[in-house]
Structure formats: C-alpha cells, structure tokens
Coordinates of C-alpha atoms and ligand atoms in Angstrom, one line a residue:
M1 CA 0.0 0.1 -0.2
A2 CA 1.5 3.2 -1.1
S3 CA 1.4 5.6 1.9
A4 CA 1.7 9.6 1.2
T5 CA 5.5 9.7 1.3
D6 CA 6.7 7.0 -0.9
T7 CA 5.5 8.3 -4.1
G8 CA 9.2 9.5 -5.2
R9 CA 8.3 12.8 -6.6
Q10 CA 10.2 15.6 -5.5
A11 CA 8.8 17.6 -2.8
T12 CA 9.0 21.0 -4.0
A13 CA 7.6 23.5 -6.8
A14 CA 11.3 24.1 -7.9
P15 CA 11.6 23.6 -11.8
A16 CA 11.5 20.0 -12.6
A17 CA 14.2 18.8 -14.6
G18 CA 12.3 15.6 -15.7
P19 CA 9.1 15.6 -17.9
P20 CA 6.1 17.4 -17.0
A21 CA 3.5 15.0 -14.9
I22 CA 0.9 15.7 -17.3
E23 CA 1.5 17.0 -20.8
L24 CA -1.5 17.4 -23.4
R25 CA -0.7 17.9 -27.0
G26 CA -3.2 19.3 -29.2
I27 CA -6.3 18.2 -27.7
S28 CA -9.4 18.5 -29.5
K29 CA -13.0 17.8 -29.0
S30 CA -16.4 18.4 -30.5
F31 CA -19.9 17.7 -29.5
G32 CA -22.0 18.0 -32.8
A33 CA -21.4 21.6 -33.8
V34 CA -19.9 22.8 -30.3
Q35 CA -16.2 22.6 -30.6
A36 CA -15.6 22.3 -26.7
N37 CA -11.8 21.9 -26.8
R38 CA -9.7 23.1 -29.7
D39 CA -5.8 22.1 -30.1
I40 CA -5.1 22.2 -26.4
S41 CA -1.8 21.9 -25.1
I42 CA -0.6 22.2 -21.6
R43 CA 2.3 21.0 -19.5
V44 CA 2.1 20.8 -15.5
R45 CA 5.1 20.2 -13.7
P46 CA 5.1 17.7 -11.0
G47 CA 4.5 18.9 -7.5
T48 CA 2.9 21.9 -8.4
I49 CA -0.7 23.4 -8.2
H50 CA -1.8 24.3 -11.7
G51 CA -5.1 26.4 -12.2
I52 CA -7.3 26.3 -15.2
V53 CA -9.9 29.3 -15.3
G54 CA -12.4 30.3 -18.1
E55 CA -16.0 31.6 -18.4
N56 CA -18.6 28.9 -17.9
G57 CA -18.8 26.8 -21.2
A58 CA -15.1 27.6 -21.9
G59 CA -14.4 23.6 -22.0
K60 CA -12.8 23.4 -18.5
S61 CA -14.8 20.4 -17.4
T62 CA -14.6 18.7 -21.2
L63 CA -10.8 18.8 -21.1
M64 CA -10.8 17.2 -17.6
S65 CA -13.3 14.5 -18.4
I66 CA -10.9 13.5 -21.6
L67 CA -8.0 13.4 -18.8
Y68 CA -10.1 11.2 -16.4
G69 CA -11.2 8.7 -19.6
F70 CA -14.9 9.9 -19.5
Y71 CA -14.7 11.2 -23.2
R72 CA -12.0 10.4 -26.1
A73 CA -10.6 13.2 -27.7
D74 CA -11.1 13.6 -31.3
A75 CA -7.4 14.4 -31.7
G76 CA -4.2 15.0 -29.6
E77 CA -2.2 13.1 -27.2
I78 CA -2.0 12.7 -23.5
L79 CA 1.6 12.2 -21.7
I80 CA 1.9 11.1 -18.2
D81 CA 5.4 11.4 -16.8
G82 CA 6.5 11.9 -20.5
R83 CA 5.0 8.4 -21.7
P84 CA 2.3 8.6 -24.2
T85 CA -0.9 7.4 -22.3
E86 CA -4.0 6.0 -23.6
I87 CA -7.2 6.9 -21.3
P88 CA -10.1 5.2 -22.9
D89 CA -11.7 5.0 -19.3
S90 CA -11.5 6.0 -15.6
Q91 CA -10.3 2.7 -14.8
A92 CA -7.4 3.4 -17.1
A93 CA -7.2 6.9 -15.6
I94 CA -6.5 5.3 -12.0
R95 CA -4.1 3.2 -13.5
A96 CA -2.4 6.1 -14.8
G97 CA -2.3 7.7 -11.2
I98 CA -4.9 10.7 -11.7
G99 CA -7.6 11.0 -9.3
M100 CA -10.9 13.0 -9.7
V101 CA -12.8 14.8 -7.0
F102 CA -16.3 15.3 -8.4
Q103 CA -18.4 18.5 -8.3
H104 CA -21.3 16.2 -7.1
F105 CA -19.7 13.7 -4.9
K106 CA -20.1 10.1 -5.9
L107 CA -20.4 8.6 -2.7
V108 CA -22.7 6.4 -1.1
P109 CA -24.9 8.2 1.6
N110 CA -25.4 5.2 4.0
F111 CA -21.9 3.5 3.8
S112 CA -19.3 4.6 6.1
V113 CA -16.4 6.5 5.1
L114 CA -14.2 3.6 5.1
E115 CA -16.7 1.5 3.1
N116 CA -16.7 4.3 0.6
V117 CA -13.1 4.6 0.3
I118 CA -12.5 0.8 -0.4
L119 CA -15.5 0.4 -2.6
G120 CA -14.5 -0.5 -6.0
A121 CA -10.6 0.0 -5.4
E122 CA -8.8 -2.9 -7.1
D123 CA -8.3 -4.9 -3.9
G124 CA -11.7 -4.0 -2.7
A125 CA -14.6 -5.8 -3.3
L126 CA -13.0 -9.1 -4.9
L127 CA -10.2 -9.5 -2.5
R128 CA -11.9 -8.0 0.7
P129 CA -8.7 -6.9 2.1
S130 CA -9.2 -7.0 5.9
L131 CA -10.8 -3.8 7.1
A132 CA -8.4 -3.4 9.8
K133 CA -5.8 -3.1 7.1
A134 CA -7.6 -0.7 5.0
R135 CA -8.6 1.5 8.2
K136 CA -5.0 1.6 9.1
T137 CA -4.0 3.2 5.4
L138 CA -6.8 5.7 5.8
A139 CA -5.6 6.7 9.1
D140 CA -2.1 7.2 7.5
L141 CA -3.7 9.3 4.4
A142 CA -5.9 11.4 6.9
R143 CA -3.1 12.1 9.4
D144 CA -0.5 12.8 6.5
Y145 CA -2.6 15.2 4.8
D146 CA -4.9 16.6 7.2
L147 CA -7.9 15.2 6.0
D148 CA -9.3 14.1 9.4
V149 CA -12.6 12.3 8.9
D150 CA -13.9 9.6 11.2
P151 CA -13.8 6.4 9.0
E152 CA -16.7 4.7 10.8
A153 CA -19.2 7.6 10.3
L154 CA -21.8 7.3 7.8
V155 CA -21.2 9.6 4.7
E156 CA -24.9 11.0 5.1
E157 CA -24.1 12.2 8.1
L158 CA -21.2 14.3 7.0
S159 CA -20.8 18.0 6.1
V160 CA -20.3 18.7 2.6
G161 CA -16.7 19.9 3.3
H162 CA -16.0 16.2 4.9
Q163 CA -17.7 14.6 2.0
Q164 CA -15.1 16.2 -0.3
R165 CA -12.3 15.2 2.0
V166 CA -13.7 11.5 1.8
E167 CA -13.6 11.8 -2.1
I168 CA -10.0 13.0 -1.7
L169 CA -9.1 10.0 0.4
K170 CA -10.7 7.6 -2.0
A171 CA -8.1 9.1 -4.8
L172 CA -5.1 8.9 -2.6
Y173 CA -6.1 5.3 -1.8
R174 CA -5.9 4.4 -5.4
H175 CA -2.5 5.7 -5.3
A176 CA -3.4 8.9 -7.2
D177 CA -0.3 11.1 -8.0
I178 CA -2.2 13.4 -9.8
L179 CA -5.4 15.2 -8.5
I180 CA -8.2 17.0 -10.6
L181 CA -10.6 19.1 -8.6
D182 CA -13.4 20.5 -10.7
E183 CA -14.8 23.6 -8.8
P184 CA -14.2 22.3 -5.2
T185 CA -15.3 25.3 -3.3
G186 CA -18.5 26.0 -4.7
V187 CA -20.4 23.9 -2.1
L188 CA -17.9 25.0 0.9
T189 CA -18.0 27.6 3.5
P190 CA -15.2 29.8 3.6
D191 CA -13.5 28.0 6.5
E192 CA -14.0 24.7 4.6
A193 CA -12.3 26.2 1.9
D194 CA -9.6 27.2 3.7
H195 CA -9.2 23.8 5.1
L196 CA -9.3 22.2 1.7
F197 CA -6.6 24.8 0.8
R198 CA -4.3 23.4 3.8
I199 CA -4.8 20.1 2.5
L200 CA -3.9 20.7 -1.1
R201 CA -0.8 22.7 0.1
G202 CA -0.2 19.3 2.0
L203 CA -0.5 17.2 -1.0
K204 CA 1.9 19.4 -3.1
A205 CA 4.3 19.4 -0.5
Q206 CA 4.1 15.3 -0.6
G207 CA 5.0 15.8 -4.4
K208 CA 1.3 15.5 -5.7
T209 CA 0.4 17.5 -8.7
I210 CA -2.9 19.3 -8.7
L211 CA -5.1 20.5 -11.3
L212 CA -7.6 23.0 -9.9
I213 CA -10.5 24.3 -11.8
T214 CA -12.0 27.2 -10.4
H215 CA -13.8 30.6 -11.7
K216 CA -12.9 32.0 -8.5
L217 CA -10.0 34.2 -9.1
R218 CA -8.9 34.6 -5.6
E219 CA -8.3 31.2 -5.1
I220 CA -6.1 31.1 -8.4
M221 CA -4.0 33.8 -6.9
E222 CA -3.9 32.3 -3.4
I223 CA -2.9 28.6 -4.1
T224 CA -1.8 28.1 -7.7
D225 CA 1.8 28.1 -9.0
E226 CA 0.8 28.4 -12.8
V227 CA -2.6 29.2 -14.5
S228 CA -4.1 28.2 -18.0
V229 CA -7.1 30.5 -19.1
M230 CA -9.4 28.9 -21.4
R231 CA -11.6 31.1 -23.6
R232 CA -14.1 29.5 -25.9
G233 CA -12.5 26.0 -26.0
E234 CA -8.9 27.4 -26.5
I235 CA -6.1 27.9 -24.1
V236 CA -5.3 31.6 -24.6
A237 CA -2.5 32.0 -22.0
T238 CA -0.5 30.0 -19.3
V239 CA 1.3 32.3 -16.7
T240 CA 2.9 32.1 -13.5
T241 CA 0.4 33.0 -11.0
A242 CA 2.9 35.0 -9.0
K243 CA 3.4 37.3 -12.2
T244 CA -0.1 37.9 -12.8
S245 CA -3.2 39.7 -11.3
P246 CA -6.9 38.9 -10.9
E247 CA -7.7 41.8 -13.4
Q248 CA -5.1 40.4 -15.9
L249 CA -6.9 37.0 -15.8
A250 CA -10.4 38.3 -15.8
E251 CA -9.6 40.0 -19.1
L252 CA -7.7 36.9 -20.4
M253 CA -11.0 35.0 -19.7
V254 CA -13.4 37.4 -21.4
G255 CA -11.2 39.2 -23.7
R256 CA -12.2 42.5 -22.5
K257 CA -11.7 44.7 -19.1
V258 CA -14.2 43.6 -16.6
L259 CA -15.4 45.3 -13.4
L260 CA -14.7 43.1 -10.4
H261 CA -16.8 45.4 -8.2
V262 CA -20.6 46.3 -8.7
P263 CA -20.9 50.1 -9.2
K264 CA -23.4 50.8 -6.7
G265 CA -24.5 54.2 -5.0
S266 CA -26.1 54.0 -1.7
A267 CA -29.7 52.8 -1.1
H268 CA -32.6 55.1 -0.2
P269 CA -35.0 52.8 1.4
G270 CA -38.5 54.0 1.1
R271 CA -41.7 52.3 2.4
E272 CA -41.8 49.0 3.8
V273 CA -42.5 46.3 1.0
L274 CA -42.3 42.7 2.6
R275 CA -42.8 41.9 6.0
I276 CA -42.4 38.3 7.0
E277 CA -43.3 37.0 10.6
D278 CA -42.4 33.8 12.2
L279 CA -42.4 32.0 8.9
R280 CA -42.3 28.2 9.7
V281 CA -42.0 25.2 7.0
T282 CA -41.9 21.8 7.7
D283 CA -41.3 19.4 4.8
A284 CA -43.2 16.2 4.1
Q285 CA -40.8 13.9 6.1
G286 CA -41.8 16.2 9.0
V287 CA -38.1 18.1 9.1
A288 CA -38.4 21.6 10.0
R289 CA -36.9 23.5 7.3
L290 CA -37.6 27.1 8.5
K291 CA -38.1 27.5 12.0
G292 CA -39.5 31.3 12.7
V293 CA -38.2 33.6 10.3
S294 CA -39.1 37.2 10.5
L295 CA -37.4 39.9 8.4
T296 CA -38.5 43.3 6.4
I297 CA -37.3 44.8 3.0
R298 CA -37.9 48.2 2.1
A299 CA -38.7 49.7 -1.4
G300 CA -35.0 50.6 -3.0
E301 CA -33.2 48.2 -0.9
I302 CA -31.6 44.6 -1.3
L303 CA -31.6 42.4 1.5
G304 CA -28.9 39.7 0.7
I305 CA -29.3 36.4 2.5
A306 CA -26.1 34.5 3.1
G307 CA -25.4 31.0 3.9
V308 CA -24.5 27.5 3.2
A309 CA -26.8 25.8 0.7
G310 CA -29.3 23.8 2.5
N311 CA -29.8 25.8 5.6
G312 CA -33.5 27.1 4.4
Q313 CA -32.8 29.8 1.9
S314 CA -34.2 27.6 -0.8
E315 CA -37.6 27.1 1.4
L316 CA -37.8 30.7 1.9
L317 CA -37.7 31.5 -1.7
Q318 CA -40.4 28.8 -2.6
V319 CA -42.8 29.7 0.1
L320 CA -42.6 33.5 -1.3
G321 CA -42.5 32.6 -5.0
G322 CA -45.9 30.6 -4.1
F323 CA -44.5 27.1 -4.5
A324 CA -44.2 26.0 -1.1
R325 CA -43.9 22.6 -0.1
G326 CA -45.0 20.9 3.1
R327 CA -46.8 22.8 6.0
V328 CA -46.3 26.7 6.5
S329 CA -47.2 29.0 9.0
G330 CA -46.6 32.6 9.5
T331 CA -47.4 35.6 7.8
I332 CA -46.3 37.3 4.5
A333 CA -47.4 40.9 3.7
V334 CA -46.5 42.7 0.5
D335 CA -47.2 46.2 0.7
G336 CA -49.4 45.7 3.9
Q337 CA -51.4 43.2 1.9
Q338 CA -51.2 39.7 3.6
I339 CA -50.4 36.8 1.0
P340 CA -51.3 33.1 1.7
A341 CA -48.3 30.4 1.4
A342 CA -49.6 29.0 -1.7
G343 CA -52.2 30.0 -4.7
K344 CA -54.1 33.5 -4.8
G345 CA -54.7 36.2 -2.3
A346 CA -57.7 37.2 -0.9
T347 CA -58.2 39.6 -3.9
G348 CA -57.9 36.8 -6.1
Q349 CA -54.4 38.0 -7.5
T350 CA -51.4 35.8 -8.4
R351 CA -48.1 36.8 -6.9
R352 CA -47.1 38.1 -10.5
Q353 CA -50.0 40.5 -10.5
I354 CA -49.3 41.7 -7.0
G355 CA -45.7 42.8 -8.4
I356 CA -43.7 39.8 -7.2
A357 CA -40.9 38.5 -9.6
H358 CA -39.0 35.6 -9.2
V359 CA -35.8 34.4 -10.6
P360 CA -35.5 30.8 -9.0
E361 CA -32.5 29.3 -7.9
D362 CA -33.1 26.4 -10.3
R363 CA -33.4 28.2 -13.6
H364 CA -33.6 24.6 -15.3
H365 CA -36.7 23.5 -13.3
L366 CA -38.3 26.6 -12.2
G367 CA -37.1 29.4 -14.3
L368 CA -37.0 27.8 -17.8
I369 CA -38.7 25.2 -19.9
L370 CA -35.6 24.0 -21.8
D371 CA -37.3 22.5 -24.8
F372 CA -39.3 25.7 -25.4
T373 CA -38.1 28.3 -27.4
A374 CA -36.9 31.6 -25.9
W375 CA -39.9 33.5 -26.9
E376 CA -42.2 30.9 -25.1
N377 CA -40.1 31.2 -22.0
V378 CA -40.4 34.9 -22.0
A379 CA -44.2 34.3 -22.0
F380 CA -43.9 31.7 -19.4
G381 CA -45.7 33.0 -16.3
Y382 CA -47.1 36.0 -18.2
Q383 CA -49.2 34.5 -20.6
A384 CA -52.3 36.4 -19.3
A385 CA -50.3 40.0 -19.4
P386 CA -52.5 42.3 -21.2
D387 CA -49.5 43.1 -23.8
Y388 CA -49.3 39.4 -24.6
Q389 CA -53.0 39.2 -25.5
A390 CA -55.0 39.5 -29.0
H391 CA -58.7 40.0 -28.3
G392 CA -58.5 39.0 -24.8
L393 CA -58.7 35.4 -26.0
F394 CA -55.7 34.3 -27.2
M395 CA -51.7 34.9 -26.8
D396 CA -50.5 37.5 -29.5
N397 CA -47.5 35.5 -30.3
D398 CA -46.5 38.4 -32.7
A399 CA -46.1 40.6 -29.8
I400 CA -44.5 38.3 -27.6
L401 CA -41.9 37.8 -30.5
R402 CA -41.5 41.4 -30.9
D403 CA -41.1 42.0 -27.0
T404 CA -38.5 38.9 -27.1
R405 CA -36.4 40.4 -29.5
G406 CA -36.2 43.6 -27.4
K407 CA -35.5 41.9 -24.8
M408 CA -32.7 39.9 -26.1
D409 CA -31.4 43.0 -27.3
R410 CA -31.6 45.0 -24.2
F411 CA -30.3 42.2 -22.2
D412 CA -27.4 41.2 -24.7
V413 CA -28.7 37.6 -25.1
R414 CA -26.6 35.7 -27.7
P415 CA -27.5 34.5 -30.0
P416 CA -30.4 37.0 -30.3
D417 CA -32.6 34.3 -31.7
P418 CA -36.0 34.0 -30.0
M419 CA -36.9 30.6 -32.0
L420 CA -34.0 28.9 -30.2
P421 CA -35.0 26.4 -27.5
A422 CA -33.8 27.5 -24.2
K423 CA -31.4 24.5 -24.0
S424 CA -29.3 25.7 -26.7
F425 CA -28.2 29.0 -24.8
S426 CA -25.3 28.7 -22.4
G427 CA -26.1 29.3 -18.7
G428 CA -25.3 33.0 -18.7
N429 CA -27.5 33.6 -21.8
Q430 CA -30.4 31.4 -20.2
Q431 CA -30.3 33.5 -17.0
K432 CA -30.5 36.7 -18.8
I433 CA -33.8 35.2 -20.7
V434 CA -35.2 34.8 -17.0
L435 CA -34.0 38.0 -15.8
A436 CA -35.2 40.1 -18.8
R437 CA -38.7 38.3 -18.2
E438 CA -38.8 38.9 -14.7
I439 CA -37.1 42.6 -14.2
E440 CA -38.8 44.1 -17.2
R441 CA -42.3 43.9 -15.7
N442 CA -41.2 46.5 -13.0
P443 CA -41.8 44.2 -10.0
V444 CA -42.5 45.8 -6.4
L445 CA -40.7 42.8 -5.0
L446 CA -37.6 40.9 -6.7
L447 CA -36.9 37.5 -5.4
V448 CA -33.7 36.4 -6.7
G449 CA -32.0 33.0 -5.9
Q450 CA -28.3 32.2 -7.0
P451 CA -28.6 34.5 -10.0
T452 CA -24.9 34.2 -11.2
R453 CA -24.5 30.4 -10.5
G454 CA -23.1 28.9 -13.5
V455 CA -22.8 32.1 -15.2
D456 CA -19.5 33.8 -16.8
I457 CA -18.1 36.6 -15.7
G458 CA -19.0 39.2 -18.4
A459 CA -23.0 38.1 -17.6
I460 CA -22.2 38.3 -14.0
E461 CA -21.3 41.9 -14.4
F462 CA -24.3 42.6 -16.6
I463 CA -26.9 40.8 -14.0
H464 CA -25.4 42.8 -11.2
R465 CA -25.7 45.8 -12.7
R466 CA -29.5 45.0 -13.5
I467 CA -30.2 44.1 -10.1
V468 CA -28.9 47.4 -8.8
A469 CA -30.7 49.1 -11.2
L470 CA -33.8 47.6 -10.1
R471 CA -33.4 48.7 -6.6
D472 CA -32.6 52.2 -8.0
A473 CA -35.8 52.2 -9.6
G474 CA -37.4 51.5 -6.2
A475 CA -38.0 47.8 -6.2
A476 CA -37.3 45.7 -2.8
V477 CA -34.8 42.8 -3.7
L478 CA -34.7 39.7 -1.8
L479 CA -31.2 37.9 -3.1
V480 CA -30.2 34.4 -2.0
S481 CA -26.6 33.7 -2.9
V482 CA -24.3 31.1 -1.5
E483 CA -21.5 33.4 -3.0
L484 CA -20.4 35.6 -0.1
D485 CA -18.6 38.0 -2.8
E486 CA -21.8 38.4 -4.4
I487 CA -24.1 39.0 -1.1
L488 CA -21.1 41.4 0.0
S489 CA -21.0 43.5 -3.0
L490 CA -24.7 43.8 -3.8
S491 CA -26.5 43.8 -0.3
D492 CA -27.7 47.1 1.3
R493 CA -28.3 44.5 4.5
I494 CA -27.0 41.0 5.2
A495 CA -29.2 38.5 7.1
V496 CA -27.1 35.1 7.4
M497 CA -29.1 31.9 7.5
F498 CA -28.3 28.9 9.4
D499 CA -30.6 25.8 10.2
G500 CA -33.7 27.4 9.1
Q501 CA -33.2 30.6 11.5
I502 CA -31.7 34.0 10.8
M503 CA -28.4 34.0 13.0
G504 CA -28.0 37.6 12.5
E505 CA -28.1 40.7 10.3
R506 CA -25.2 43.3 9.4
L507 CA -24.4 46.0 7.2
P508 CA -22.0 45.2 4.4
A509 CA -19.5 48.1 5.5
E510 CA -19.3 46.8 9.3
T511 CA -18.7 43.0 8.6
N512 CA -16.5 40.6 6.7
E513 CA -16.0 37.4 5.1
R514 CA -14.7 36.0 8.5
E515 CA -17.5 37.2 10.6
L516 CA -20.2 36.2 8.0
G517 CA -18.7 32.8 7.6
L518 CA -18.9 32.1 11.2
L519 CA -22.6 33.1 11.4
M520 CA -23.0 30.8 8.3
A521 CA -21.5 28.1 10.3
G522 CA -23.9 28.7 13.3
V523 CA -21.6 30.5 15.2
A524 CA -23.7 33.0 17.1
S525 CA -21.4 35.3 19.1
T526 CA -18.5 36.4 17.0
A527 CA -17.0 38.3 19.7
G528 CA -13.3 37.6 20.4
A529 CA -13.2 35.0 17.4
A530 CA -9.9 34.9 15.3
Ligands
ADP1 P1 -16.6 24.6 -18.5 O1 -16.4 23.3 -17.5 O2 -15.4 25.3 -18.8 O3 -18.1 25.5 -18.1 P2 -17.7 22.4 -20.4 O4 -16.5 21.9 -20.7 O5 -18.6 21.9 -19.4 O6 -17.2 24.0 -20.1 O7 -18.5 23.0 -21.9 C1 -17.8 23.5 -22.9 C2 -18.8 23.5 -24.2 O8 -19.1 22.1 -24.6 C3 -20.1 24.3 -23.7 O9 -20.5 24.7 -24.9 C4 -20.8 22.9 -23.8 O10 -22.3 23.1 -23.4 C5 -20.5 21.9 -24.4 N1 -20.7 20.4 -23.8 C6 -19.9 20.0 -23.0 N2 -20.3 18.8 -22.4 C7 -21.1 18.4 -23.6 C8 -21.9 17.1 -24.3 N3 -22.0 16.0 -23.2 N4 -22.9 17.4 -25.1 C9 -22.7 18.3 -25.7 N5 -22.1 19.5 -25.6 C10 -21.6 19.8 -24.3
MG2 MG1 -17.2 23.1 -15.9

C-alpha cells in the first residue's frame, strides 16, 4: 500500500528537470457543432498546483473529462510522466495515477467513510482486504494530509466539506499522484475552503500534482503556481501566478476589461414592501426547514441572504414565490397586503399580479422550460399579461416575439434568436432570458436566488448591474446567494441563515467574510473570534 511519502516525487515546486507530470498535446473535442476543446496543449510540472480558469462553457470540464477517461478526444495526445498514455476509461486514468474529485460527489450516502473509500478499489470488493488494514491505511493518509474524517461515520451524516475529504481520500487510496478538482469550493463555507486549501498545500508538499479548476480568481491567486486561461475552447494563456493579477486573468477570460466590483450608490430605502413574521416550514418528511423567520425589506433596498446551501434559503424563496412544499405557518405581507403561503390571495391576484417577480435558484426546473423556445419562455408565467393578449382570448405570438427580440437586445442575449430552444443557450444567456422576463415587468418585489450560478464573468457583471438598477428604480430585492462575494457587493443589508433561522443581520460595511462565515457555520457570538 502506498503511503503518502513513497511516491518518489520531489517535494517542492522548484523547476523540475524531468518530464511534466501531465502533458496535453493538441487535444480537440467536439460535441456536434460545438467545439468544446480546440488544439489544447498544457504542460503541468510535477509537484505543482496548476489552475485552470475560464468562463462557463469555456471547455474546462470537457478537458478534465478527457484526462479522466470520460470522453475520448477527437485528436491529440496525453503524456503522463513523459509517456504517451491512452485513457479510454476511468480505470485507465486510475492506473495512470490520476484521481478526480467530483463536483457532485459520487459517494454512497448510507455507507461508512471506510466502506466508501475501499468500494471499487482494485483490491476492494473482490479480495476483501482486511478492514483493519484498510483502516490503518486510511488513518495514515488522513494524518499525512490533514484530512481528518471519522472512518466509521456514515457519509450521509458528514458535512459537505467532509464528504469532499472522503473523495480526496478515495483518490489517494487508489494511489493517485495527480489530483483533479473541478470547482471544489462551490459547495464549501469559507472555513471549509480554507481547510481544503491547507490539504492541497500538504498534497503538493508531498509531491502530488494538482489540477484545480475554479472560476474564483482569488483562489487561483492564493494557491496555484501556474494558471492556464481557457476561452471558447482554447487556451489563451498560461502564466505564472506570481506574475499575474486577478484583473489580468479576468481580462484574459473574457477578452475585455471587466469590473470586479459592482458600481453601486448608497440605497435610499422607502416604504416597507415585504414583511415576514415567524415563517415556519415543515417538509413532507416532518423536518423543520424554516424555524421562525422574520424579516422586512423596504423599497429601494437589497436584502442579501447569506448561508451555506441547505439552511432554509431555498424554502424561503419557495414560500415567497408561491410554491411552498410541506406545512407552512406565519405571515407574509407585501405592501401591507397579506398573501397566503400558496395560490392566490384574498383579492384573487396571483403573486405576479401583486408585483412579485421571481428569478428562481434552479433555472432549469423552475425558471425555464428547456425544450421550449426563448420566446415561449419569455411568455412563461406572463401569458395573461394584457400586452401578450390578442382580442382578450389568445396569446398574441407576434407581440411576444417582438417583445422577446427587444428583451434579447436589451439584455445582450446571444445568439439573439427567439426561436431557439432555451437549452441551446449557455447558462449565462439562459439566466439573462429569465432576468429579462422578470425584471422588465418592474416588480415591487424581486426574489432572486443564485443569480449568477454557472454564469460567466461578463454575464455576472451585467446581471449585477441590472439588479442594482432595479433597486434604484424603487424595487425591494431579496437576494439569496451562496457566493459571499456576491452578497457583500450587492446587498444593502445582509441576513445570515443557518439551520432554518436568521443567525444575525449585518451591514456590509460593518462586517467581513470571516464574521459572516462564522455566522454561516452557526456560531452566533463572534466576539473575540479569530
Ligand atoms: P466549462 O466546464 O468550462 O464550463 P464545459 O467543458 O462543460 O465547459 O463545456 C464546454 C462546451 O461544450 C459548452 O458549450 C457545453 O455546452 C458543451 N458540452 C459539454 N459537454 C457536452 C456534451 N456532453 N454534449 C454536448 N455539448 C457539451
Ligand atoms: Mg465545468
């Protein structure tokens, strides 16, 4: 059994005399008309952390999938430690010493950590190694790499951060010398991300080679030795991290200058628009998801809800958006008018008629119908709007098409073709379609969840500006995001949710990521915290 120290690699990032740990030569890959990777060449030195950044859809995951044997390249060559290596499947990748930490973990929830780690390993199911031996190996790995997890714990009982450690342990248990992590911090709290970075530094110190995919430039700057920038399927640059800046990387990614900060004047909050009192939601399994949430939002104000995914934010948006699941109690009032947990209010008005717009967290399920065209999606939810009606009876398709063209133009949706099905747009452009539909109705209250998840930097900037513009036009905005940067830069007030409750409220100018991170982890009193 390989332990952490017998890989025989050099332990520092000093220029290696030998061949690159990974070399890709001229890799190309198309999916139908989409060329996801075009003539990609990268050399990754052993014992280094190599970052790959690029906008959504740039081709990063495709490239990693080729390296891990999920896809076969149409052309090109892979060399591992200088040897041309065929990687037709993931077994071959594992044999070549490559481990992958998946974005969506592939662990068995009701198995223990130990069982998950040995499951499917070469000497696992068939040879039934003594569990004691495996346990010892796991303990060694965990100690060497600061990967502390209880081997007997059930995976389903672990936090997301710990589950990720199990994925890393799994790869190490299979003797991986090269580790690929695709957007690993998207699901982590700031503290968990810090811990992950400590682990990665430890792995590097032991000579492991790490490929880190992230769209977070701060992470690239913090931990990588070199970084390759991908744009539209190509590598546009590979630079030494110490010699670049976030601004330069952002510009390389999108090919033009971008603002990393949202230009935003101070808020001028007006009347109270939303008042929620003691809102409680219990799901079908009887689990309390919201445990007495109270909050208010004024006109012309953005309230940001920070929190690790799964602490009640989704349920809050669902109740406000009118599709609550489970049992709901408490009160919701918009402009002083009580609205029920679901369905129409006392006046028979739907939420949209009251002026509540909703950009849902999950645009693929609630925001869009992917097989429908862009123009049908623009009408989605607003079929009854007077400007979409002909003779008060039918939808006026011409009017909707015209309106969609205008929206696509004003929101810079590419390609600006209303007849294309929603699924053929990139994530950023899909989100712009949803946003155009919701924002251009001038809502009194905008509910917006994860507005820039899976969206490229250029579109992020655009979406942020639109949300601020809506605030400045007098709307109340409830913003839910797991991206602290986004919460901090957009919000006029920040409420942190943990375990179905509001842990506290802060003003962005009077708090920081660390304090918010502690609140997100459920630590109420931050007095004296490091
Ligand atoms: P990234 O990881 O940088 O966001 P991806 O590698 O996932 O980018 O995607 C690159 C491009 O290839 C995108 O246009 C995407 O829609 C397309 N693509 C990726 N996987 C597939 C697939 N299995 N079938 C068709 N198109 C795909
Ligand atoms: Mg990806």
